[in-house]
Tab-separated table of C-alpha atoms in Angstrom:
chain	number	residue	atom	x	y	z
A	1	MET	CA	-0.007	0.003	-0.009
A	2	ILE	CA	2.847	2.374	0.872
A	3	LYS	CA	4.537	1.671	-2.478
A	4	LYS	CA	1.298	2.406	-4.318
A	5	LEU	CA	0.906	5.736	-2.531
A	6	ALA	CA	4.506	6.672	-3.226
A	7	ARG	CA	4.034	5.748	-6.900
A	8	ARG	CA	0.843	7.816	-7.028
A	9	ASP	CA	2.655	10.832	-5.505
A	10	GLU	CA	5.431	10.478	-8.062
A	11	ILE	CA	2.979	10.419	-10.960
A	12	SER	CA	1.190	13.464	-9.525
A	13	ARG	CA	4.494	15.306	-9.229
A	14	LEU	CA	5.421	14.540	-12.839
A	15	MET	CA	2.010	15.678	-14.096
A	16	ARG	CA	2.396	18.893	-12.134
A	17	LYS	CA	5.699	19.654	-13.848
A	18	VAL	CA	4.212	18.978	-17.260
A	19	ILE	CA	1.399	21.437	-16.563
A	20	PHE	CA	3.892	24.063	-15.472
A	21	LEU	CA	5.965	23.668	-18.604
A	22	VAL	CA	2.911	23.873	-20.803
A	23	ALA	CA	1.825	27.086	-19.080
A	24	GLY	CA	5.244	28.701	-19.296
A	25	CYS	CA	5.642	28.752	-15.501
A	26	PHE	CA	4.768	26.458	-12.601
A	27	SER	CA	2.110	25.885	-10.001
A	28	VAL	CA	0.878	23.517	-7.288
A	29	PRO	CA	-1.754	20.762	-7.407
A	30	PHE	CA	-5.326	21.888	-7.663
A	31	ALA	CA	-6.774	22.435	-4.181
A	32	ALA	CA	-9.680	20.244	-3.202
A	33	SER	CA	-10.717	22.559	-0.384
A	34	ALA	CA	-10.416	26.168	0.684
A	35	ASP	CA	-7.327	25.802	2.873
A	36	GLU	CA	-5.206	23.192	1.056
A	37	TYR	CA	-2.907	25.650	-0.729
A	38	VAL	CA	0.354	26.823	0.814
A	39	PRO	CA	2.984	29.462	-0.085
A	40	LYS	CA	5.658	28.636	-2.656
A	41	MET	CA	8.562	30.226	-4.454
A	42	PRO	CA	7.950	32.666	-7.289
A	43	THR	CA	8.216	31.370	-10.833
A	44	ILE	CA	11.232	31.314	-13.118
A	45	ASP	CA	11.729	30.058	-16.648
A	46	SER	CA	14.662	27.686	-16.211
A	47	LEU	CA	13.820	23.998	-15.632
A	48	PRO	CA	16.657	23.371	-13.102
A	49	SER	CA	15.044	25.870	-10.710
A	50	LEU	CA	11.648	24.200	-11.059
A	51	SER	CA	12.383	21.421	-8.582
A	52	ASP	CA	13.870	23.950	-6.138
A	53	SER	CA	10.709	25.985	-6.201
A	54	LEU	CA	8.484	22.971	-5.734
A	55	GLY	CA	10.611	22.222	-2.656
A	56	CYS	CA	9.025	25.303	-1.045
A	57	ASP	CA	5.690	23.450	-0.997
A	58	ASP	CA	5.723	23.072	2.794
A	59	GLU	CA	7.372	25.314	5.333
A	60	PRO	CA	9.706	23.610	7.840
A	61	ALA	CA	8.196	23.187	11.279
A	62	TYR	CA	10.786	25.418	12.927
A	63	LEU	CA	9.479	28.437	11.020
A	64	ARG	CA	6.355	28.377	13.166
A	65	ASP	CA	8.323	28.402	16.438
A	66	GLU	CA	9.723	31.780	17.447
A	67	ALA	CA	12.802	30.548	19.295
A	68	ALA	CA	13.761	28.042	16.611
A	69	ARG	CA	12.962	30.512	13.821
A	70	ASN	CA	15.431	33.040	15.216
A	71	ALA	CA	18.095	30.463	16.040
A	72	VAL	CA	18.149	28.425	12.840
A	73	VAL	CA	19.809	29.863	9.759
A	74	ASP	CA	18.368	28.251	6.635
A	75	GLU	CA	19.650	29.641	3.330
A	76	GLY	CA	16.577	28.270	1.561
A	77	TRP	CA	14.085	30.402	3.537
A	78	LEU	CA	13.881	34.126	4.197
A	79	THR	CA	11.846	35.047	7.274
A	80	LEU	CA	10.384	38.379	8.288
A	81	HIS	CA	12.936	38.985	11.065
A	82	GLN	CA	15.880	38.090	8.815
A	83	ALA	CA	14.732	40.439	6.070
A	84	ILE	CA	14.257	43.315	8.534
A	85	HIS	CA	17.659	42.925	10.151
A	86	ARG	CA	19.389	42.671	6.767
A	87	ALA	CA	17.602	45.854	5.662
A	88	LEU	CA	18.603	47.751	8.812
A	89	GLU	CA	22.259	46.987	8.336
A	90	GLY	CA	22.496	48.692	4.952
A	91	HIS	CA	19.615	51.115	4.464
A	92	PRO	CA	20.976	54.584	3.596
A	93	SER	CA	18.218	56.493	5.432
A	94	ILE	CA	19.351	54.928	8.711
A	95	THR	CA	22.984	55.685	7.865
A	96	ASP	CA	22.056	59.308	7.257
A	97	ALA	CA	20.117	59.575	10.522
A	98	ILE	CA	22.933	57.991	12.576
A	99	ALA	CA	25.543	60.325	11.036
A	100	ALA	CA	23.367	63.327	11.892
A	101	LEU	CA	23.039	61.962	15.435
A	102	GLY	CA	26.835	61.915	15.775
A	103	GLN	CA	26.925	65.529	14.638
A	104	GLN	CA	24.350	66.585	17.230
A	105	GLN	CA	26.111	64.664	19.999
A	106	SER	CA	29.322	66.548	19.177
A	107	GLY	CA	27.377	69.747	19.788
A	108	ILE	CA	26.947	68.712	23.440
A	109	GLY	CA	30.724	68.839	23.889
A	110	VAL	CA	30.851	72.248	22.252
A	111	ALA	CA	28.257	73.544	24.709
A	112	HIS	CA	30.061	71.988	27.696
A	113	ALA	CA	33.223	73.896	26.708
A	114	GLY	CA	31.643	77.047	28.165
A	115	TYR	CA	32.351	75.705	31.662
A	116	TYR	CA	36.109	75.466	31.061
A	117	PRO	CA	38.809	78.176	30.878
A	118	GLN	CA	39.394	79.865	27.555
A	119	PHE	CA	43.026	80.529	26.563
A	120	LYS	CA	44.273	82.808	23.813
A	121	ALA	CA	47.765	83.660	22.608
A	122	GLY	CA	49.079	85.864	19.854
A	123	MET	CA	52.009	87.770	18.426
A	124	SER	CA	52.245	91.091	16.693
A	125	GLY	CA	55.096	92.921	15.007
A	126	GLY	CA	56.062	96.452	14.159
A	127	PRO	CA	58.901	98.954	14.383
A	128	TRP	CA	60.340	99.672	17.836
A	129	THR	CA	61.414	103.176	18.698
A	130	SER	CA	62.884	104.636	21.838
A	131	ALA	CA	59.910	106.932	22.122
A	132	ARG	CA	57.011	104.519	21.432
A	133	GLY	CA	58.420	101.134	22.361
A	134	LEU	CA	56.223	98.219	21.188
A	135	GLY	CA	57.947	96.341	18.317
A	136	PRO	CA	57.643	92.533	18.189
A	137	TYR	CA	55.209	91.597	20.901
A	138	ILE	CA	53.662	88.396	22.299
A	139	SER	CA	50.555	88.158	24.428
A	140	ALA	CA	48.458	85.553	26.207
A	141	SER	CA	45.120	85.698	27.983
A	142	ALA	CA	42.897	83.378	29.973
A	143	SER	CA	39.275	83.684	31.021
A	144	GLN	CA	37.248	81.517	33.374
A	145	MET	CA	33.523	81.958	33.642
A	146	VAL	CA	32.467	82.148	37.273
A	147	TYR	CA	28.732	82.702	36.988
A	148	ASP	CA	26.528	83.453	34.005
A	149	PHE	CA	22.984	83.083	35.372
A	150	GLY	CA	22.403	79.874	33.396
A	151	LYS	CA	23.641	80.801	29.904
A	152	VAL	CA	25.972	77.790	29.492
A	153	SER	CA	23.726	75.350	31.345
A	154	HIS	CA	20.829	76.167	29.029
A	155	GLN	CA	23.096	75.830	25.991
A	156	VAL	CA	24.049	72.359	27.206
A	157	MET	CA	20.371	71.580	27.797
A	158	GLN	CA	19.539	72.723	24.269
A	159	ALA	CA	22.340	70.649	22.737
A	160	LYS	CA	21.182	67.533	24.607
A	161	ALA	CA	17.583	68.161	23.472
A	162	LEU	CA	18.681	68.481	19.841
A	163	ALA	CA	20.638	65.234	20.169
A	164	ALA	CA	17.561	63.546	21.679
A	165	ARG	CA	15.481	64.831	18.770
A	166	GLN	CA	17.911	63.319	16.296
A	167	GLN	CA	17.937	60.075	18.262
A	168	ALA	CA	14.152	59.972	17.891
A	169	LYS	CA	14.634	60.469	14.160
A	170	VAL	CA	16.967	57.464	14.095
A	171	LEU	CA	14.296	55.383	15.810
A	172	GLY	CA	11.753	56.727	13.341
A	173	SER	CA	13.935	55.679	10.414
A	174	ILE	CA	14.364	52.200	11.915
A	175	ASP	CA	10.613	51.842	12.474
A	176	GLU	CA	9.855	53.094	8.941
A	177	VAL	CA	12.288	50.669	7.306
A	178	SER	CA	10.970	47.817	9.467
A	179	LYS	CA	7.400	48.642	8.499
A	180	ASN	CA	8.222	48.830	4.794
A	181	VAL	CA	10.097	45.532	4.871
A	182	ALA	CA	7.263	43.827	6.755
A	183	GLU	CA	4.751	45.050	4.153
A	184	ALA	CA	7.113	43.963	1.355
A	185	ILE	CA	7.429	40.463	2.823
A	186	VAL	CA	3.644	40.222	3.096
A	187	ASN	CA	3.207	41.367	-0.511
A	188	VAL	CA	5.803	38.934	-1.869
A	189	HIS	CA	3.971	36.163	-0.042
A	190	ARG	CA	0.663	37.552	-1.356
A	191	TYR	CA	1.720	37.389	-5.000
A	192	GLN	CA	3.289	33.970	-4.512
A	193	GLN	CA	-0.098	32.644	-3.506
A	194	LEU	CA	-1.925	34.632	-6.204
A	195	MET	CA	0.384	33.073	-8.768
A	196	ILE	CA	-0.351	29.648	-7.303
A	197	ALA	CA	-4.078	30.319	-7.548
A	198	ALA	CA	-3.667	31.439	-11.183
A	199	ALA	CA	-1.658	28.315	-11.971
A	200	ASP	CA	-4.286	26.134	-10.340
A	201	LEU	CA	-6.950	27.798	-12.513
A	202	PHE	CA	-4.852	27.061	-15.588
A	203	GLN	CA	-4.497	23.425	-14.550
A	204	ALA	CA	-8.246	23.118	-13.863
A	205	VAL	CA	-9.255	24.708	-17.169
A	206	PHE	CA	-6.696	22.565	-18.984
A	207	ALA	CA	-8.330	19.457	-17.516
A	208	VAL	CA	-11.769	20.721	-18.558
A	209	LYS	CA	-10.485	21.381	-22.069
A	210	GLU	CA	-9.120	17.828	-22.361
A	211	MET	CA	-12.470	16.463	-21.173
A	212	ALA	CA	-14.315	18.653	-23.714
A	213	GLU	CA	-12.058	17.467	-26.534
A	214	LEU	CA	-12.680	13.835	-25.656
A	215	ARG	CA	-16.430	14.441	-25.599
A	216	ALA	CA	-16.289	16.305	-28.911
A	217	LYS	CA	-14.269	13.534	-30.570
A	218	ALA	CA	-16.771	11.014	-29.296
A	219	GLY	CA	-19.627	13.080	-30.705
A	220	ILE	CA	-21.204	13.599	-27.310
A	221	SER	CA	-20.826	17.406	-27.452
A	222	THR	CA	-20.249	20.024	-30.115
A	223	ARG	CA	-16.893	21.328	-31.308
A	224	SER	CA	-17.633	24.695	-29.736
A	225	ASP	CA	-16.944	23.306	-26.234
A	226	PRO	CA	-13.165	22.820	-26.806
A	227	ILE	CA	-12.984	26.242	-28.437
A	228	GLN	CA	-14.633	27.877	-25.426
A	229	ALA	CA	-12.288	25.999	-23.113
A	230	GLU	CA	-9.284	27.128	-25.160
A	231	SER	CA	-10.409	30.739	-24.792
A	232	ARG	CA	-10.678	30.360	-21.026
A	233	LEU	CA	-7.251	28.694	-21.040
A	234	ASP	CA	-5.770	31.791	-22.667
A	235	GLN	CA	-7.389	33.918	-20.000
A	236	ALA	CA	-5.938	31.702	-17.275
A	237	ARG	CA	-2.514	31.980	-18.896
A	238	ALA	CA	-2.862	35.775	-18.903
A	239	ASN	CA	-3.739	35.661	-15.200
A	240	MET	CA	-0.546	33.710	-14.536
A	241	ILE	CA	1.561	36.205	-16.489
A	242	GLU	CA	0.049	39.112	-14.552
A	243	ALA	CA	0.563	37.387	-11.194
A	244	ARG	CA	4.127	36.568	-12.105
A	245	ALA	CA	4.820	40.206	-13.084
A	246	MET	CA	3.415	41.442	-9.781
A	247	LEU	CA	5.473	38.879	-7.921
A	248	GLU	CA	8.690	39.985	-9.597
A	249	GLN	CA	7.826	43.592	-8.872
A	250	SER	CA	7.268	42.851	-5.192
A	251	ARG	CA	10.536	40.919	-5.018
A	252	GLU	CA	12.400	43.849	-6.540
A	253	ASN	CA	10.830	46.165	-3.976
A	254	LEU	CA	12.009	43.847	-1.183
A	255	ARG	CA	15.491	43.694	-2.721
A	256	SER	CA	15.700	47.505	-2.781
A	257	LEU	CA	14.631	47.758	0.857
A	258	MET	CA	17.262	45.208	1.814
A	259	ASN	CA	19.838	47.209	-0.171
A	260	GLU	CA	20.870	44.126	-2.130
A	261	ASN	CA	22.990	44.798	-5.219
A	262	ARG	CA	21.855	41.623	-6.934
A	263	PRO	CA	18.354	40.186	-7.352
A	264	LEU	CA	17.172	37.796	-4.671
A	265	PRO	CA	18.066	34.190	-5.560
A	266	GLU	CA	15.118	32.435	-7.157
A	267	ASN	CA	15.562	29.385	-4.949
A	268	ILE	CA	14.893	31.352	-1.751
A	269	CYS	CA	11.454	30.760	-0.286
A	270	ILE	CA	9.650	33.638	1.402
A	271	ALA	CA	8.096	32.350	4.602
A	272	GLU	CA	4.795	33.454	6.068
A	273	PRO	CA	5.180	36.479	8.386
A	274	HIS	CA	4.911	34.408	11.567
A	275	GLY	CA	6.679	37.130	13.572
A	276	LEU	CA	3.696	39.487	13.403
A	277	PRO	CA	1.611	39.517	16.598
A	278	PRO	CA	-1.921	38.320	15.839
A	279	PHE	CA	-4.694	40.894	15.749
A	280	ARG	CA	-7.050	40.749	18.761
A	281	PRO	CA	-10.454	42.333	18.105
A	282	GLU	CA	-11.398	42.314	21.778
A	283	ALA	CA	-8.383	44.379	22.863
A	284	PRO	CA	-8.899	48.163	23.344
A	285	VAL	CA	-7.822	50.152	20.314
A	286	ASP	CA	-5.282	52.280	22.176
A	287	ALA	CA	-4.190	49.646	24.687
A	288	SER	CA	-0.765	49.188	23.057
A	289	LEU	CA	-0.002	52.903	22.713
A	290	ASN	CA	2.904	54.157	24.800
A	291	PRO	CA	3.983	57.729	24.019
A	292	ASP	CA	7.540	56.992	25.117
A	293	LEU	CA	7.822	54.442	22.256
A	294	LEU	CA	6.567	56.694	19.485
A	295	PRO	CA	9.444	58.342	17.570
A	296	ALA	CA	7.203	61.243	16.469
A	297	ALA	CA	6.148	61.930	20.064
A	298	LEU	CA	9.735	61.631	21.302
A	299	GLU	CA	10.891	64.010	18.609
A	300	ALA	CA	8.228	66.583	19.510
A	301	LYS	CA	9.083	66.180	23.201
A	302	ALA	CA	12.756	66.857	22.496
A	303	GLU	CA	11.848	69.879	20.392
A	304	ALA	CA	9.835	71.223	23.321
A	305	LYS	CA	12.863	70.838	25.619
A	306	ALA	CA	15.096	72.547	23.053
A	307	ALA	CA	12.631	75.426	22.801
A	308	GLU	CA	12.480	75.717	26.610
A	309	ALA	CA	16.280	75.778	26.715
A	310	GLN	CA	16.345	78.546	24.110
A	311	LEU	CA	13.889	80.510	26.217
A	312	GLY	CA	16.227	80.071	29.199
A	313	ILE	CA	19.181	81.285	27.135
A	314	VAL	CA	17.294	84.438	26.141
A	315	LYS	CA	16.227	85.138	29.716
A	316	ALA	CA	19.753	84.606	31.016
A	317	GLY	CA	21.036	87.035	28.373
A	318	ARG	CA	19.413	89.870	30.276
A	319	PHE	CA	21.872	89.363	33.171
A	320	PRO	CA	25.646	89.880	33.266
A	321	THR	CA	28.348	87.273	32.984
A	322	ILE	CA	30.945	87.206	35.760
A	323	SER	CA	34.407	85.913	34.883
A	324	ILE	CA	38.026	86.079	36.003
A	325	ASP	CA	40.320	87.324	33.204
A	326	GLY	CA	44.103	87.158	33.144
A	327	ASN	CA	46.400	88.854	30.590
A	328	TYR	CA	50.140	88.757	29.976
A	329	GLY	CA	52.257	90.500	27.344
A	330	ARG	CA	55.976	90.848	26.577
A	331	SER	CA	58.003	92.847	24.122
A	332	LEU	CA	60.695	90.892	22.330
A	333	ARG	CA	62.896	93.959	21.615
A	334	GLY	CA	62.824	96.461	24.435
A	335	ALA	CA	60.600	98.104	26.980
A	336	ILE	CA	56.936	98.061	26.188
A	337	TYR	CA	56.638	101.720	27.153
A	338	PRO	CA	60.111	103.352	27.125
A	339	ALA	CA	58.750	106.471	28.783
A	340	ALA	CA	57.648	104.545	31.825
A	341	PRO	CA	59.939	104.784	34.848
A	342	ASP	CA	60.489	101.018	35.205
A	343	ARG	CA	60.978	100.432	31.434
A	344	ARG	CA	59.537	96.896	31.765
A	345	GLN	CA	59.471	94.464	28.888
A	346	ASP	CA	56.376	92.646	30.107
A	347	TYR	CA	53.142	93.205	31.926
A	348	GLY	CA	50.345	91.109	33.461
A	349	SER	CA	46.964	91.529	35.091
A	350	VAL	CA	44.196	89.517	36.734
A	351	ILE	CA	40.775	91.117	36.972
A	352	LEU	CA	37.218	90.237	37.923
A	353	ASN	CA	35.191	91.033	34.859
A	354	VAL	CA	31.439	91.706	34.840
A	355	SER	CA	30.011	92.173	31.346
A	356	THR	CA	26.527	92.589	30.021
A	357	GLN	CA	24.717	94.032	27.060
A	358	MET	CA	23.229	97.298	28.229
A	359	PHE	CA	20.844	98.005	25.397
A	360	GLN	CA	19.683	96.160	22.248
A	361	GLY	CA	16.582	98.075	21.420
A	362	THR	CA	13.667	95.614	21.343
A	363	GLY	CA	15.935	92.652	20.566
A	364	ILE	CA	15.678	90.954	23.958
A	365	LEU	CA	11.907	91.377	24.133
A	366	SER	CA	11.462	90.014	20.602
A	367	GLN	CA	13.689	87.026	21.359
A	368	LEU	CA	11.648	86.269	24.478
A	369	LYS	CA	8.418	86.310	22.496
A	370	ALA	CA	9.878	84.143	19.746
A	371	ALA	CA	11.218	81.591	22.231
A	372	SER	CA	7.910	81.498	24.089
A	373	HIS	CA	5.997	80.864	20.875
A	374	ALA	CA	8.485	78.126	19.957
A	375	VAL	CA	7.778	76.376	23.266
A	376	ASP	CA	4.023	76.521	22.659
A	377	ALA	CA	4.436	75.203	19.117
A	378	ALA	CA	6.625	72.301	20.264
A	379	HIS	CA	4.085	71.257	22.918
A	380	ALA	CA	1.334	71.420	20.296
A	381	ARG	CA	3.390	69.192	17.969
A	382	GLN	CA	3.731	66.679	20.788
A	383	GLN	CA	-0.044	66.563	21.214
A	384	THR	CA	-0.469	66.330	17.441
A	385	ALA	CA	1.853	63.321	17.270
A	386	LEU	CA	-0.185	61.511	19.931
A	387	LEU	CA	-3.455	62.428	18.227
A	388	GLU	CA	-2.213	61.113	14.870
A	389	ALA	CA	-1.035	57.879	16.507
A	390	HIS	CA	-4.432	57.334	18.134
A	391	ASN	CA	-6.215	58.080	14.853
A	392	LYS	CA	-3.928	55.740	12.927
A	393	LEU	CA	-4.472	52.905	15.368
A	394	ARG	CA	-8.235	53.312	15.188
A	395	SER	CA	-8.102	53.287	11.379
A	396	ILE	CA	-5.906	50.173	11.396
A	397	HIS	CA	-8.248	48.472	13.862
A	398	ALA	CA	-11.242	49.141	11.611
A	399	ALA	CA	-9.392	47.802	8.538
A	400	ALA	CA	-8.307	44.670	10.407
A	401	MET	CA	-11.842	44.034	11.635
A	402	GLY	CA	-13.071	44.268	8.043
A	403	SER	CA	-10.392	41.832	6.828
A	404	MET	CA	-11.256	39.302	9.548
A	405	ALA	CA	-14.951	39.477	8.694
A	406	ARG	CA	-14.198	39.006	4.999
A	407	ILE	CA	-11.959	36.011	5.642
A	408	GLY	CA	-14.745	34.109	7.383
A	409	VAL	CA	-17.256	34.836	4.657
A	410	LEU	CA	-14.832	34.078	1.824
A	411	GLN	CA	-13.779	30.735	3.325
A	412	SER	CA	-17.412	29.667	3.472
A	413	ARG	CA	-18.032	30.927	-0.063
A	414	LEU	CA	-15.007	29.082	-1.396
A	415	LYS	CA	-16.127	25.761	0.076
A	416	THR	CA	-19.597	26.222	-1.381
A	417	ILE	CA	-18.260	27.038	-4.849
A	418	ILE	CA	-15.945	23.996	-4.793
A	419	GLU	CA	-18.909	21.777	-3.977
A	420	ALA	CA	-20.892	23.358	-6.830
A	421	ARG	CA	-17.957	22.887	-9.233
A	422	ASP	CA	-17.734	19.189	-8.394
A	423	LEU	CA	-21.462	18.841	-8.964
A	424	TYR	CA	-21.254	20.719	-12.304
A	425	ARG	CA	-18.418	18.472	-13.444
A	426	ASP	CA	-20.435	15.331	-12.820
A	427	GLN	CA	-23.465	16.844	-14.522
A	428	TYR	CA	-21.383	17.878	-17.537
A	429	ARG	CA	-20.110	14.344	-17.907
A	430	LEU	CA	-23.725	13.149	-17.863
A	431	GLY	CA	-24.695	15.814	-20.393
A	432	SER	CA	-27.115	17.697	-18.125
A	433	ARG	CA	-24.895	20.739	-17.550
A	434	SER	CA	-23.264	23.019	-20.130
A	435	LEU	CA	-19.500	23.542	-20.393
A	436	VAL	CA	-19.928	27.245	-19.754
A	437	ASP	CA	-21.347	26.548	-16.295
A	438	LEU	CA	-18.375	24.364	-15.467
A	439	LEU	CA	-15.878	26.923	-16.723
A	440	ASN	CA	-17.667	29.694	-14.821
A	441	SER	CA	-17.462	27.652	-11.638
A	442	GLU	CA	-13.698	27.257	-12.086
A	443	GLN	CA	-13.406	31.006	-12.602
A	444	GLU	CA	-15.485	31.687	-9.484
A	445	ILE	CA	-13.218	29.396	-7.451
A	446	TYR	CA	-10.224	31.357	-8.689
A	447	GLN	CA	-11.940	34.661	-7.846
A	448	ALA	CA	-12.860	33.439	-4.356
A	449	ARG	CA	-9.319	32.219	-3.733
A	450	THR	CA	-7.790	35.533	-4.834
A	451	GLU	CA	-10.210	37.453	-2.600
A	452	ASN	CA	-9.430	35.128	0.296
A	453	ILE	CA	-5.668	35.506	-0.278
A	454	ASN	CA	-5.945	39.293	-0.446
A	455	ALA	CA	-8.099	39.459	2.686
A	456	ARG	CA	-5.662	37.309	4.650
A	457	HIS	CA	-2.669	39.355	3.532
A	458	ASP	CA	-4.510	42.614	4.122
A	459	LEU	CA	-4.940	41.465	7.722
A	460	TRP	CA	-1.170	40.840	7.952
A	461	VAL	CA	-0.511	44.303	6.553
A	462	SER	CA	-2.826	45.730	9.225
A	463	GLU	CA	-0.911	43.809	11.888
A	464	ALA	CA	2.385	45.226	10.586
A	465	ASP	CA	0.930	48.741	10.493
A	466	GLN	CA	-0.399	48.332	14.048
A	467	VAL	CA	3.052	47.310	15.274
A	468	ALA	CA	4.610	50.370	13.603
A	469	ALA	CA	1.919	52.804	14.703
A	470	SER	CA	2.209	51.738	18.352
A	471	GLY	CA	5.992	52.067	18.373
A	472	ARG	CA	6.517	48.374	19.205
A	473	ALA	CA	8.409	47.488	16.024
A	474	ARG	CA	11.799	47.376	17.732
A	475	ALA	CA	10.526	45.001	20.413
A	476	VAL	CA	8.479	42.791	18.099
A	477	TYR	CA	11.199	42.380	15.470
A	478	GLY	CA	14.018	41.824	17.989
A	479	ILE	CA	15.828	45.102	17.297
A	480	ASP	CA	16.129	46.251	20.910
A	481	HIS	CA	19.480	45.446	22.553
A	482	THR	CA	21.107	44.960	19.152
A	483	VAL	CA	23.639	47.042	17.230
A	484	VAL	CA	22.445	48.694	14.031
A	485	GLN	CA	25.181	50.218	11.885
A	486	GLY	CA	27.401	50.702	14.933
A	487	LEU	CA	24.648	52.168	17.129
A	488	GLU	CA	23.250	50.205	20.069
A	489	ILE	CA	19.471	50.297	20.150
A	490	LEU	CA	18.019	50.422	23.650
A	491	PRO	CA	14.297	50.290	24.543
């Protein structure tokens, strides 16, 4: 019995390859029920790759286990997490954001320099005379700020806030790339299954055409039946070509996001996005929203701190700066001032300096108003970021609910149409049903499958969007506590 089953499977596999070659690409066996089709590799023209692609018929068991999926490296399968991490390591938008972060962090050191002594030295030259002195002359000075009423401290605060804003932009770039890669993986998987559905339609119509030709040769039906079947076969072939084109387009989009110089190998299977957290309709819409995880909210919060620091700088500018200044000078030729009684060649002084800007017209008042408005605008942007996040999550929730409702209806519809198709086939063989009805039922099965595939993948896209909108992408995709382009990502 086992040998017979193995022989039957071998014959089925050979027939499947023949159908693929006839169609110009390849497929999977025709599904007998609504859920008996699984993801496979995209099509290619070369026969050696055909067997590799058919090897993607079933996903390995480890792909459905999170720990094993992240631990096992299988060159034949590309998972969601692997694609995202490969994209993060080479995407130029992240490189740009990290470089800008380094620039902003350097500004913190520049601001801190205001706490330390400032040294200057110089040399001047000119003619020396017994009456005027001078001549070649060297000088040095030092100044140490003692108290400035918060000017330097607010500059440091502003520099740190600007660095925090850029850090939020880095997180935003990481989340955006992760979201785009997740959607690209879902779409590649979507078009893989749509191509499979189109190939199954071709195989089903091809079988109907053969049956119609046998009946026409036997004189049971008219010659118009095979002609009608041939027309539907051309339509099925066109569906396969369209699905294949969309699949190649989605693979190229994924390749660009992963910053790959060469096309993705055709023998790599794209796994289902098992890493996406399942959508839960009963959960509150905003339950997963944490403002401290949203890059847009963090960026607006940092801008508010920078604006507050600028306001502090302007307020401190109304008060003097107290410093200790030291100066030393020496003539290299003779006395600095020959007419002086001591005829010294050098001089030095240490003074307590208090300096302030006495009058700037309306400059200070205008700066205060501008800084105050900047603070208000930054706080408003922070509230806007939260409002947009809430609105986006509600919209995603509504879309996901619609996809889930459609999936249930479409599964039931697909099973009903398959039962009707089987009945029409038997009736056509008995001569009580027309060929058009049978061909229409095959077309309806294809349409129901494509709608079911699209609904299921739309739900996955909603799950990916929900992860991104809630700021949980770095936790879900295992980016936290990793190094991305030399930068450690912390939660």
